PDB file of C-alpha atoms in Angstrom:
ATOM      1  CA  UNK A1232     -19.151 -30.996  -5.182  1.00 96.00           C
ATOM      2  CA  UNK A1233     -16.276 -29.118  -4.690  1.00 98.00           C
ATOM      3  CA  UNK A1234     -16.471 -25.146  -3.521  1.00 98.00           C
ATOM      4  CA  UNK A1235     -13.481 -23.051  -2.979  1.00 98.00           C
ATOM      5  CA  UNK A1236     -14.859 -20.407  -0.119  1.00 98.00           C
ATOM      6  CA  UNK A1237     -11.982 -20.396   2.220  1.00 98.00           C
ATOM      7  CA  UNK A1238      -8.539 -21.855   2.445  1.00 98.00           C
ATOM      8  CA  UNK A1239      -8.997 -24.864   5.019  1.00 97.00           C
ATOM      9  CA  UNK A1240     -11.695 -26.338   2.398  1.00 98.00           C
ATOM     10  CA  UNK A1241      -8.345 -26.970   1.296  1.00 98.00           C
ATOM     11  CA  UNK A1242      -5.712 -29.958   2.229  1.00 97.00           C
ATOM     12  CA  UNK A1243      -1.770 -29.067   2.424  1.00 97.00           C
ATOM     13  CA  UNK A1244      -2.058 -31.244  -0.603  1.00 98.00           C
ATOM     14  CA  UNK A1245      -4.741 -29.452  -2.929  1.00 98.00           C
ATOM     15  CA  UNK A1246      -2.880 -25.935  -1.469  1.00 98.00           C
ATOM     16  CA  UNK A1247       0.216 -27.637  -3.380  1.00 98.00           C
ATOM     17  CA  UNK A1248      -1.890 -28.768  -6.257  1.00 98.00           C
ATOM     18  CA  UNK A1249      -3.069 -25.866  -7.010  1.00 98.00           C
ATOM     19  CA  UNK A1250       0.363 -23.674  -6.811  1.00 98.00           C
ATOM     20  CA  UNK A1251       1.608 -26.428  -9.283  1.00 98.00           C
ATOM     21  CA  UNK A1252      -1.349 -25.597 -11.236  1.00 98.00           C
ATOM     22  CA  UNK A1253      -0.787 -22.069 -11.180  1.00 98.00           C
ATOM     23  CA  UNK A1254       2.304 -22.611 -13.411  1.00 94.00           C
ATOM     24  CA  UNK A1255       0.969 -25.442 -15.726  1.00 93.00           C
ATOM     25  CA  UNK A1256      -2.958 -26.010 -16.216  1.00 94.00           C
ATOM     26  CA  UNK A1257      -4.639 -27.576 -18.426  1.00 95.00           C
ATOM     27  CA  UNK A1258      -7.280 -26.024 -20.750  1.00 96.00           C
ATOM     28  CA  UNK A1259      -9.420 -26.984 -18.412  1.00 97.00           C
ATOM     29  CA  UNK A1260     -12.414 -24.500 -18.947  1.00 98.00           C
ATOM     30  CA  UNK A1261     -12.505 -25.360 -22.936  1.00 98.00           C
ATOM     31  CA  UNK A1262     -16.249 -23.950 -24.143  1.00 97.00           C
ATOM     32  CA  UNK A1263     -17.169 -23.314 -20.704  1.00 98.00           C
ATOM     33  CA  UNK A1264     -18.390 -19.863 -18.889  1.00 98.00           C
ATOM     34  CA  UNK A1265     -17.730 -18.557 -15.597  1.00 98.00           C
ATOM     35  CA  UNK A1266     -20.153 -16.254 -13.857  1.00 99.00           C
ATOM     36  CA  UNK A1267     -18.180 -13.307 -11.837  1.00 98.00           C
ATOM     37  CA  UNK A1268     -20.711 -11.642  -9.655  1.00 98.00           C
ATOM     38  CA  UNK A1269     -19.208  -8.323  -8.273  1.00 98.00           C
ATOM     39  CA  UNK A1270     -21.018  -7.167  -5.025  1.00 97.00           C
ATOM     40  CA  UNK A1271     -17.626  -5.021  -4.578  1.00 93.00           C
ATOM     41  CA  UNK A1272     -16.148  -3.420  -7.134  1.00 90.00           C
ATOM     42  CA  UNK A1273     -12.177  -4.280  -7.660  1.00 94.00           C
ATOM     43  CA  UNK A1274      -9.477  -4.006  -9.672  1.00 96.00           C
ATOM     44  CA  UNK A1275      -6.929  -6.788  -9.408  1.00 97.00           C
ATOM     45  CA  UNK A1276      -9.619  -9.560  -8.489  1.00 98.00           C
ATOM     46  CA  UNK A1277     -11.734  -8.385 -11.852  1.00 98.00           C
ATOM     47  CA  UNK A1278      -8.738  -8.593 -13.967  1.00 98.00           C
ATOM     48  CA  UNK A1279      -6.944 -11.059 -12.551  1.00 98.00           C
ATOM     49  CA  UNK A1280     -10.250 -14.062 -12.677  1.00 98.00           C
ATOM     50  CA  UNK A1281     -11.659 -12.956 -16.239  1.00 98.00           C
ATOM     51  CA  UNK A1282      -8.023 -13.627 -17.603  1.00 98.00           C
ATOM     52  CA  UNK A1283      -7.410 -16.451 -15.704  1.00 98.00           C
ATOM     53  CA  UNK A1284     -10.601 -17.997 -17.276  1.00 98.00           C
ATOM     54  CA  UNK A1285      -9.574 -17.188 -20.625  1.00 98.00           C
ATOM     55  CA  UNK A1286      -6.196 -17.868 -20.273  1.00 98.00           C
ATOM     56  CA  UNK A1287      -8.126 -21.775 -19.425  1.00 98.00           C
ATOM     57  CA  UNK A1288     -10.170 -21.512 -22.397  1.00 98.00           C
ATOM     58  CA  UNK A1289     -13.142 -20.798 -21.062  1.00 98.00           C
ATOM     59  CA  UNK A1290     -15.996 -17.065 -20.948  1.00 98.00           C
ATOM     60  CA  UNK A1291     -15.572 -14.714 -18.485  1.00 98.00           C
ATOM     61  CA  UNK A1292     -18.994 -12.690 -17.983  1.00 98.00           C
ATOM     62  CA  UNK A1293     -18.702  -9.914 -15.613  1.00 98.00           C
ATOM     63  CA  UNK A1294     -21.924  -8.835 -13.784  1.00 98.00           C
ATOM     64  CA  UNK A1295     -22.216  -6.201 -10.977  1.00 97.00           C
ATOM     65  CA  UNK A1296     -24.115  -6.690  -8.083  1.00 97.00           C
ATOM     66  CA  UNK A1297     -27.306  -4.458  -9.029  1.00 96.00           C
ATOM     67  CA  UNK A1298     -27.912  -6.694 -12.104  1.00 97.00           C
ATOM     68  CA  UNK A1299     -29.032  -9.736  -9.799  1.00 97.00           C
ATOM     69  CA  UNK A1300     -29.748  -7.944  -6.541  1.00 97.00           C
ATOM     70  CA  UNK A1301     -29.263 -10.832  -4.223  1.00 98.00           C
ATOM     71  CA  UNK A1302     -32.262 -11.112  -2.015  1.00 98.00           C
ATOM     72  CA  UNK A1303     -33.856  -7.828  -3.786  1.00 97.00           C
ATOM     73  CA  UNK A1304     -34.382  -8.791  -6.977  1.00 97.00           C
ATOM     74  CA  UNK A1305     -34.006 -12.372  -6.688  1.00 97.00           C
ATOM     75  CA  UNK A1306     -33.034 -14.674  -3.824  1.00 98.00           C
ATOM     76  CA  UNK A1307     -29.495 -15.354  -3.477  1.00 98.00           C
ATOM     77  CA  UNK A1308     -30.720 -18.890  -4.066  1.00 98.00           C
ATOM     78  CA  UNK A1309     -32.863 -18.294  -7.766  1.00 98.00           C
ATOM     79  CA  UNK A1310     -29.395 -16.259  -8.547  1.00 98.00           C
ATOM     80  CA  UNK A1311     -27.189 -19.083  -8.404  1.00 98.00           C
ATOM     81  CA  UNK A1312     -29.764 -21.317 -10.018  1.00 98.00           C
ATOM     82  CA  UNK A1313     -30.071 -18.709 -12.741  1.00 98.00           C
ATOM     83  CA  UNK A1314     -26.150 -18.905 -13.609  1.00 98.00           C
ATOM     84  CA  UNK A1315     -25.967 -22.350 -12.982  1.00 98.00           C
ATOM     85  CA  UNK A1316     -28.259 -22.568 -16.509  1.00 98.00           C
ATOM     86  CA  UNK A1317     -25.471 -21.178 -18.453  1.00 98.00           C
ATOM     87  CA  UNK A1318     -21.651 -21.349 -16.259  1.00 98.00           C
ATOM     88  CA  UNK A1319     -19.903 -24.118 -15.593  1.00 98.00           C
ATOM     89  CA  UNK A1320     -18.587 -22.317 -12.620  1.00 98.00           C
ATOM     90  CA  UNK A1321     -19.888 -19.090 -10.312  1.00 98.00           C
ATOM     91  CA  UNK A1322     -17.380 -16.897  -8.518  1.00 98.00           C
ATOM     92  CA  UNK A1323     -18.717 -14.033  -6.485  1.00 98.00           C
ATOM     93  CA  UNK A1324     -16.933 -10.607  -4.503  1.00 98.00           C
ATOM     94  CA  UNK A1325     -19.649 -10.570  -1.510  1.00 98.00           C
ATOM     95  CA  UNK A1326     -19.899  -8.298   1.619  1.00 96.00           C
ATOM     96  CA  UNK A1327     -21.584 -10.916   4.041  1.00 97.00           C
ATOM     97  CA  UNK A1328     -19.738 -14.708   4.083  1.00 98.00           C
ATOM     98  CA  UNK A1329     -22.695 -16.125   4.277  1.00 98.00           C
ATOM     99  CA  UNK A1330     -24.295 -15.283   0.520  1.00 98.00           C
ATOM    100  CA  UNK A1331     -21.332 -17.747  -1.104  1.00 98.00           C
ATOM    101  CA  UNK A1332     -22.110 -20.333   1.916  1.00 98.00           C
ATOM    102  CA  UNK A1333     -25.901 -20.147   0.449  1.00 98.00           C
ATOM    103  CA  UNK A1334     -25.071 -20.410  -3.072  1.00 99.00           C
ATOM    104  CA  UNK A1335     -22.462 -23.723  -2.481  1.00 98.00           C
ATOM    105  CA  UNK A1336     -24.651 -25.015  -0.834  1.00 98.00           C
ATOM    106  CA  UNK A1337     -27.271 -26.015  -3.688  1.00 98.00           C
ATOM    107  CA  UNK A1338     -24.176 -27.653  -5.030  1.00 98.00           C
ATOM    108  CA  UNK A1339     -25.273 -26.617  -8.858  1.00 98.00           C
ATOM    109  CA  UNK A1340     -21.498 -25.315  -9.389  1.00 98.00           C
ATOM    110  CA  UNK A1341     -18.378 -24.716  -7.789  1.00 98.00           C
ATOM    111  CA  UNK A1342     -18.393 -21.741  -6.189  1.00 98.00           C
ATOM    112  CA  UNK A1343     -15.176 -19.731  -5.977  1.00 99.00           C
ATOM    113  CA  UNK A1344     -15.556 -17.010  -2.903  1.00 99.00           C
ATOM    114  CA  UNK A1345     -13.234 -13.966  -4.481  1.00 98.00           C
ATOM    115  CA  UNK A1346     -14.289 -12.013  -1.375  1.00 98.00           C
ATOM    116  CA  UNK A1347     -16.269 -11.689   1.566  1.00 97.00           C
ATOM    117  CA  UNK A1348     -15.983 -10.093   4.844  1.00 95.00           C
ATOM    118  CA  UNK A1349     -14.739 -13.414   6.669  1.00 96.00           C
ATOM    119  CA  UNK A1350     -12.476 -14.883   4.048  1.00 98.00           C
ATOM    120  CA  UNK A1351     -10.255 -13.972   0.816  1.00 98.00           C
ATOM    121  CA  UNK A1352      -8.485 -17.233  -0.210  1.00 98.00           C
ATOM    122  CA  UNK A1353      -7.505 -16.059  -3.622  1.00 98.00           C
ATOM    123  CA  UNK A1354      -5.411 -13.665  -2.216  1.00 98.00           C
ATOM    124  CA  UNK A1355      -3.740 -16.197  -0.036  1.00 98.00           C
ATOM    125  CA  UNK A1356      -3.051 -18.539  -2.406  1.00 98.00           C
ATOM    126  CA  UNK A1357      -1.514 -15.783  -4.830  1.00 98.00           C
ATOM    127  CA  UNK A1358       0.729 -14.765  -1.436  1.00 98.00           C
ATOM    128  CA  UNK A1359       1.663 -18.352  -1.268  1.00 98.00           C
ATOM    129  CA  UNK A1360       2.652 -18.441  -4.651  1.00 98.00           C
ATOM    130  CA  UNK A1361       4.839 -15.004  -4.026  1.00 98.00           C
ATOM    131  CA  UNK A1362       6.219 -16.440  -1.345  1.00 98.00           C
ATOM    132  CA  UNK A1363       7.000 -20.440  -3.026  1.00 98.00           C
ATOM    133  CA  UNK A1364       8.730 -18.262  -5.873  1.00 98.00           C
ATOM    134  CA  UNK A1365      10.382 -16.387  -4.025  1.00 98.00           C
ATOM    135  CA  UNK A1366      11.837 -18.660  -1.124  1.00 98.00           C
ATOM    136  CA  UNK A1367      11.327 -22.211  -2.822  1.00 96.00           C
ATOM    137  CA  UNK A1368      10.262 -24.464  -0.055  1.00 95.00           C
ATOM    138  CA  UNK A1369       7.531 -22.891   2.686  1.00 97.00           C
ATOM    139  CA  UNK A1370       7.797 -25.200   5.259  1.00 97.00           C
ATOM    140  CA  UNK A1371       9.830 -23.781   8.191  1.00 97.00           C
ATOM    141  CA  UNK A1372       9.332 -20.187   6.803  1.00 98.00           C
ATOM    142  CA  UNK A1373       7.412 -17.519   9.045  1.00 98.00           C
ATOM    143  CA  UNK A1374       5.007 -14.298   7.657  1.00 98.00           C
ATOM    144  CA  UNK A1375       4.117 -11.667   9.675  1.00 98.00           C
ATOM    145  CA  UNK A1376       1.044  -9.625   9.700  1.00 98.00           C
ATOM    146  CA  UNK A1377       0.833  -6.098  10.968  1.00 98.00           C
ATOM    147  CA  UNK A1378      -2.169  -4.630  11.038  1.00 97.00           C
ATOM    148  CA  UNK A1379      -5.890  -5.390  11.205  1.00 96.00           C
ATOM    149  CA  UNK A1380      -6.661  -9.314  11.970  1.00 97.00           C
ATOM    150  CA  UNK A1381      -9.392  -9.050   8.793  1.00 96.00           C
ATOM    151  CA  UNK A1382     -10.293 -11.360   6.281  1.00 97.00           C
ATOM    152  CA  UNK A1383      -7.001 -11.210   4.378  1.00 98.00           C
ATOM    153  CA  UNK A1384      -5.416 -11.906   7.642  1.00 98.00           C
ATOM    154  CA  UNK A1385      -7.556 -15.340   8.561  1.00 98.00           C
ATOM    155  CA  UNK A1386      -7.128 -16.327   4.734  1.00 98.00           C
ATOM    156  CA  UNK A1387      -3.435 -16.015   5.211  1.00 98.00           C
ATOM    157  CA  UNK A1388      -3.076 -17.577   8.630  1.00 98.00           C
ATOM    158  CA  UNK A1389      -4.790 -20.488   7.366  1.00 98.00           C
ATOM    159  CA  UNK A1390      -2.726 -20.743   3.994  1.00 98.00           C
ATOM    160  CA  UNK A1391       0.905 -20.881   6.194  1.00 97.00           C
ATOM    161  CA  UNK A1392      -0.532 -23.212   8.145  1.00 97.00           C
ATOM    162  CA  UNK A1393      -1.603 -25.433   5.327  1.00 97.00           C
ATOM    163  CA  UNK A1394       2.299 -24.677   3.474  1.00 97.00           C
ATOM    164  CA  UNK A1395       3.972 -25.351   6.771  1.00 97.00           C
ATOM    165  CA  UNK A1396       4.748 -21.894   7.777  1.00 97.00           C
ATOM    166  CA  UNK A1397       4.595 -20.133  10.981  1.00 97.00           C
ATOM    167  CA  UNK A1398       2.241 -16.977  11.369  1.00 98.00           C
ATOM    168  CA  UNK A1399       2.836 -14.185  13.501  1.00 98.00           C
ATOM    169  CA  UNK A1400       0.244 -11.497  14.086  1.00 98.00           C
ATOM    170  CA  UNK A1401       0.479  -8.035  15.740  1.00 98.00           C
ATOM    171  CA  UNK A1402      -2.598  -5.822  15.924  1.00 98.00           C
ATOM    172  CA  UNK A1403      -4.091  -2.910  18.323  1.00 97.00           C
ATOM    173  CA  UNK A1404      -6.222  -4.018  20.970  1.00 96.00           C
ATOM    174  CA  UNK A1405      -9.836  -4.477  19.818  1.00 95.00           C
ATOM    175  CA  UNK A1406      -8.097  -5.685  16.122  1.00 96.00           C
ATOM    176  CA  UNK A1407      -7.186  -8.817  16.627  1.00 97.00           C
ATOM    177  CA  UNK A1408      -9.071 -11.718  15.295  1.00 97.00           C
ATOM    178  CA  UNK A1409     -12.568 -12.744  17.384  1.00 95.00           C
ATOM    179  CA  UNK A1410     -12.858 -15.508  18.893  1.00 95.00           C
ATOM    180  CA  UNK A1411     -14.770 -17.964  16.164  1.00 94.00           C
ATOM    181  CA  UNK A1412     -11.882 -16.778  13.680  1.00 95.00           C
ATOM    182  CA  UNK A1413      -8.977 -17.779  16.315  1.00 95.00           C
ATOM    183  CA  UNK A1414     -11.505 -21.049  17.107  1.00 94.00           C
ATOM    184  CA  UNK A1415     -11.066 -21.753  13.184  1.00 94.00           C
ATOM    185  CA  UNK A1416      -7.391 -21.161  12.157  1.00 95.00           C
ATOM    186  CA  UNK A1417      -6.845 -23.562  15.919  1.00 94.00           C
ATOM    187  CA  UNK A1418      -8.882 -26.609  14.644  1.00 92.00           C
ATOM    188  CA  UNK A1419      -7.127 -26.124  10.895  1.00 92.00           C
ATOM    189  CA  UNK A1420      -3.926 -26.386  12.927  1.00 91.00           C
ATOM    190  CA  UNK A1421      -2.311 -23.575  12.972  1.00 93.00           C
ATOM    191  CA  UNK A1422      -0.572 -21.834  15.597  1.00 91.00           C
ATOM    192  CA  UNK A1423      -0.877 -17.905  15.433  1.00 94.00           C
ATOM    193  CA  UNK A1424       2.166 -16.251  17.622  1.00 97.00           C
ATOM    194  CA  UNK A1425      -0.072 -12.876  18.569  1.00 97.00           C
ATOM    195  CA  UNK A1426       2.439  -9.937  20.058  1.00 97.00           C
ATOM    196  CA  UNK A1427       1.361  -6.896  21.219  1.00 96.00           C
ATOM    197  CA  UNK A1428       3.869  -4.719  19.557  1.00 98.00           C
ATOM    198  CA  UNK A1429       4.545  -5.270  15.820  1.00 98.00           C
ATOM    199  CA  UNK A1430       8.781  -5.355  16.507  1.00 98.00           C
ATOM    200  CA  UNK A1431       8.116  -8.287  18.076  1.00 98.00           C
ATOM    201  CA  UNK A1432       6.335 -10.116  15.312  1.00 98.00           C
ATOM    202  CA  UNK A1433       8.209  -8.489  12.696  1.00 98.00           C
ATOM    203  CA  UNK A1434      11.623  -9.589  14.545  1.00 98.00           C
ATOM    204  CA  UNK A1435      13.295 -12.695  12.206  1.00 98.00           C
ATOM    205  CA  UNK A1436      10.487 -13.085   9.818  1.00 98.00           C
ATOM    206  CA  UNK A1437      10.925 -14.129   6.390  1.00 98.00           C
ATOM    207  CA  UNK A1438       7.800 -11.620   4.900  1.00 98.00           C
ATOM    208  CA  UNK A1439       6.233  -9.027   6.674  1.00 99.00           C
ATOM    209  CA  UNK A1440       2.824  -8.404   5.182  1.00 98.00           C
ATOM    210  CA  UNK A1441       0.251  -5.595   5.988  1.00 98.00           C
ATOM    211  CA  UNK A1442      -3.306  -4.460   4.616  1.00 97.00           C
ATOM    212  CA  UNK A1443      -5.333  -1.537   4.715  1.00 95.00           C
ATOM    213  CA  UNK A1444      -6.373  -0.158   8.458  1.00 93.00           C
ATOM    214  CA  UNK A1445      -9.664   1.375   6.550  1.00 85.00           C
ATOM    215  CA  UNK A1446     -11.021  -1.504   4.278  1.00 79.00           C
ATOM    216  CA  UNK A1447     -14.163  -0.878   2.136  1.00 72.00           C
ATOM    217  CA  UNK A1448     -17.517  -0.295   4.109  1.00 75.00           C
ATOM    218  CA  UNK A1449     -15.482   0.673   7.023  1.00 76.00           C
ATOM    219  CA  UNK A1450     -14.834   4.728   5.867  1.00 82.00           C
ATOM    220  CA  UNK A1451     -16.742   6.037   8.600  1.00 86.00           C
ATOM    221  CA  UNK A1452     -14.227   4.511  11.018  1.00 86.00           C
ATOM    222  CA  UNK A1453     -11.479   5.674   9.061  1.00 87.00           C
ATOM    223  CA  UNK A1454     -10.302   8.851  11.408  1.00 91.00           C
ATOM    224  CA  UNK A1455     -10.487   6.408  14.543  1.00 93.00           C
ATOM    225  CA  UNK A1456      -8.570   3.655  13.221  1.00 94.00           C
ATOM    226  CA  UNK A1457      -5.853   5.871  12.129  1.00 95.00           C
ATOM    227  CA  UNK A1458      -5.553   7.028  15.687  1.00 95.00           C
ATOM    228  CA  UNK A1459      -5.761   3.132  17.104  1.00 96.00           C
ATOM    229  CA  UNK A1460      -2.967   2.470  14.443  1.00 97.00           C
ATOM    230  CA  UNK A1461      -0.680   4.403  15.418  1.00 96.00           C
ATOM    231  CA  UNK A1462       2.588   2.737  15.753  1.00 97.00           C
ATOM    232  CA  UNK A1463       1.593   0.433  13.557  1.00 98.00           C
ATOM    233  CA  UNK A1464       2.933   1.382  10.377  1.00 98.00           C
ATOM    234  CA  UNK A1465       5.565  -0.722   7.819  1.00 98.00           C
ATOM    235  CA  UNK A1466       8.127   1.157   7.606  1.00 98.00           C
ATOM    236  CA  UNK A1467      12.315   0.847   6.904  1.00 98.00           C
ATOM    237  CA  UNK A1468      13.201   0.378  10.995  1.00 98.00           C
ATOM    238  CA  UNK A1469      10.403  -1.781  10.957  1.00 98.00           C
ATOM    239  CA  UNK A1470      11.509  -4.106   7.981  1.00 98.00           C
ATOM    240  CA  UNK A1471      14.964  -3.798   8.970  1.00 98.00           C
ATOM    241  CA  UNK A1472      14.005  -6.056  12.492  1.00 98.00           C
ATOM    242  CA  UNK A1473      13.250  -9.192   9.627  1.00 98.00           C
ATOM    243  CA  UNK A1474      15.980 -11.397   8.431  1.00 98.00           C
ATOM    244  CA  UNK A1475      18.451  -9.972   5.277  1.00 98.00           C
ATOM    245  CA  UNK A1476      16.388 -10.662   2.354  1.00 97.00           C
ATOM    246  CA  UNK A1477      12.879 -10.540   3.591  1.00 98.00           C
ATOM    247  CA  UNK A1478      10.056  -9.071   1.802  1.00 98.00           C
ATOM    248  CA  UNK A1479       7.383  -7.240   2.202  1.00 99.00           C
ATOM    249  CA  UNK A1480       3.490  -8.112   0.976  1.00 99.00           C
ATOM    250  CA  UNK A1481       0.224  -6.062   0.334  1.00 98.00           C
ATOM    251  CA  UNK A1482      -2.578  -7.211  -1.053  1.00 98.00           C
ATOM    252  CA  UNK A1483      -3.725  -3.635  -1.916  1.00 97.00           C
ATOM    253  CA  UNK A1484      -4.164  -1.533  -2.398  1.00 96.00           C
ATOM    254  CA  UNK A1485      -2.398   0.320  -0.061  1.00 96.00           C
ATOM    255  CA  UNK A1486      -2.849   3.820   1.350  1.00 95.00           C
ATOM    256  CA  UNK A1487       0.613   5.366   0.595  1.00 97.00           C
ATOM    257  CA  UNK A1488       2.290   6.343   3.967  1.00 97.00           C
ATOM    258  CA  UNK A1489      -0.614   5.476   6.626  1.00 96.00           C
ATOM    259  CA  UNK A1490       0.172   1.663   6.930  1.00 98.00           C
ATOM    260  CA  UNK A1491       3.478   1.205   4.723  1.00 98.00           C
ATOM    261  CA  UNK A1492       5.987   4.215   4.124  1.00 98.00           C
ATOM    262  CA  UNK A1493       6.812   4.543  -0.172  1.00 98.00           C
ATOM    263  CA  UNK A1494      10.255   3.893   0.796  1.00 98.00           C
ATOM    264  CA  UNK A1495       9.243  -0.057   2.065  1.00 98.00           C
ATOM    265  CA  UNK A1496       6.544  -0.536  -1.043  1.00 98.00           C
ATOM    266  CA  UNK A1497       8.585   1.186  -3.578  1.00 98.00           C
ATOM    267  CA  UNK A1498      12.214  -0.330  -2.018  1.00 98.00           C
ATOM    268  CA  UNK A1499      14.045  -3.702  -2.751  1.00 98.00           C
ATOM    269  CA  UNK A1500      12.441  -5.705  -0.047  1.00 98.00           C
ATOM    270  CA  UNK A1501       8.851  -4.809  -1.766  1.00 98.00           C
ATOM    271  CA  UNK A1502       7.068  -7.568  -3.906  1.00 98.00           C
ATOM    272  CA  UNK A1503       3.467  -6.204  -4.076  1.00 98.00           C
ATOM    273  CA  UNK A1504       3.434  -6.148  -7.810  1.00 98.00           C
ATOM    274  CA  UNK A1505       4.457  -9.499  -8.115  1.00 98.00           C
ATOM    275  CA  UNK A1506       2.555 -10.042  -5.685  1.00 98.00           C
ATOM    276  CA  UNK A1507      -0.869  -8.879  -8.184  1.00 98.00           C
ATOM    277  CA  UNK A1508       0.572 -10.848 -11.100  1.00 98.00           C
ATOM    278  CA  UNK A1509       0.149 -13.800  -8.865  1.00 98.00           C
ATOM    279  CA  UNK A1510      -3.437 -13.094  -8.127  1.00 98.00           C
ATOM    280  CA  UNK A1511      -3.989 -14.314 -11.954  1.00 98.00           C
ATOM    281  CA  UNK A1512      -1.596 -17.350 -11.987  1.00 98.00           C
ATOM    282  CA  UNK A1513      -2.887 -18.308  -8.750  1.00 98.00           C
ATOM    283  CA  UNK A1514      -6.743 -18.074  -9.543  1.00 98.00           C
ATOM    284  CA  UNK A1515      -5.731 -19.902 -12.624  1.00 98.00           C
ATOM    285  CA  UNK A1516      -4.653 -23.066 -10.773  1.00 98.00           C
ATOM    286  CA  UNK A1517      -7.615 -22.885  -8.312  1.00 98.00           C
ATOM    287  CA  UNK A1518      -9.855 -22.570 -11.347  1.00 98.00           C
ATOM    288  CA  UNK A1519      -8.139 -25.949 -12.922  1.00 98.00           C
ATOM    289  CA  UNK A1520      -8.297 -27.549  -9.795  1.00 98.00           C
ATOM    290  CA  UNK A1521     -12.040 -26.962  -9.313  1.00 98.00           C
ATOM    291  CA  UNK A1522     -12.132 -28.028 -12.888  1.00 97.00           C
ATOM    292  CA  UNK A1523     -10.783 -30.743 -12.096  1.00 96.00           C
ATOM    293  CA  UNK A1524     -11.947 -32.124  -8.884  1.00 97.00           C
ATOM    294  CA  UNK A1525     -15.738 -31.814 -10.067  1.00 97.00           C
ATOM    295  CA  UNK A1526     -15.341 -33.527 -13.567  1.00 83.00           C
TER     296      UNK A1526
END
């Protein structure tokens, strides 16, 4: 059975696949439900899967993390069993990788990962989609991430690599990705271009992309990373070191003027909110595929 909990359980081809999908899918979720298990609240990842479900004919049903307690009220396990009685597919928003690794693998039901603390592949296939709109052909293109090496930042290092792109990274020291994650993205075969000062990164890239420096679960941290971020914000200089007509990516949302200025998310170069409207078109085609793929 085929799960969708990172990007490299993906080929360059079924990356493709699925951005074709994203335009043109099938009704492939005709009578069918989808579980959405919400660990994390969200905005964009709520809205964006329970219309992409419709949108393939099938049910969204939305349930919140205290209505199954994983490993409270039931075992992450007897959950997924549970849903697997009545959804044709399970997609859960997680804080520890490891719960969507235990519910693939009973292989019951695909098992879309739509965010953990290692991994975020939706949003990396909606930036691929951005980006594939926007430029046309990926292959030869470059992205460069300022800011945190988290899981938005693996997901997306692994999606250029799989689209041909390069990936640059430029992070504080202490933030950039551990060792197992840089081990990973290596044996999908990519090559990550890490520079100590984001100029350098940023410096002829076709999309400059940055995230939060605080993401959720992390507030207490929140006063220290703004100090270890310093210098690290998005702003006009910054974008103006990437080629003429590069844009600039969040997956937000963003903290207004702490790691991108207004003027850079609000200005010409900005595509953030085309950028969300992809999250939907995107998780459609990875919901076809899965679809798809398991029969």
């Amino acid at each position: 059975m085929r799960h969708l909990l990172e990007i490299d359980d993906l080929s360059s081809a079924e990356v493709n696949q699925i951005l074709d999908l994203a335009t043109d899918a099938p009704q492939a979720l005709a009578g069918k439900g989808m579980a959405l298990i919400f660990e994390k609240p969200s905005a964009r990842t709520r809205n964006s899967m329970e219309m992409a479900v419709v949108q393939l004919g099938g049910h969204p049903v939305y349930i919140q993390g205290q209505e199954v307690g994983f490993d409270t009220r039931e075992t992450v396990e007897d959950v997924t069993r549970t849903m697997a009685c009545f959804h044709s597919l399970v997609g859960a928003r997680v804080f520890a990788h490891s719960v969507v690794e235990r519910m693939a693998a009973l292989d019951l039901v695909p098992v879309v990962n739509m965010l953990s603390d290692a991994a975020h592949p939706l949003q990396a296939l909606a930036d691929l989609l951005t980006m594939r709109r926007e430029f046309g052909e990926l292959q030869g293109r470059s992205v460069a991430y300022v800011g945190d090496a988290n899981n938005v930042a693996r997901s997306l290092a692994l999606a250029a690599g799989r689209a041909g792109m390069s990936f640059r990274i430029s992070s504080p020291s202490g933030y950039g990705f551990s060792e197992v994650d840089a081990d990973r993205i290596a044996n999908a075969g990519v090559t990550i271009d890490i520079h100590d000062r984001p100029e350098d990164a940023v410096a002829g890239a076709d999309a400059v992309y940055a995230d939060t420096w605080t993401s959720m679960g992390q507030e207490a941290e929140a006063e220290q990373r703004r100090r270890d971020f310093e210098g690290f914000q998005v702003d006009e200089r910054l974008m103006a070191l990437a080629v003429p007509g590069a844009i600039f990516l969040h997956c937000l949302p963003a903290h207004r003027n702490e790691e991108v200025t207004d003027a850079v998310l609000d200005g010409d170069c900005s595509r953030i909110w085309v950028q969300a409207a992809n999250r939907m078109h995107a998780a459609r085609g990875a919901l076809a595929w899965l679809a798809q793929e398991n029969g």
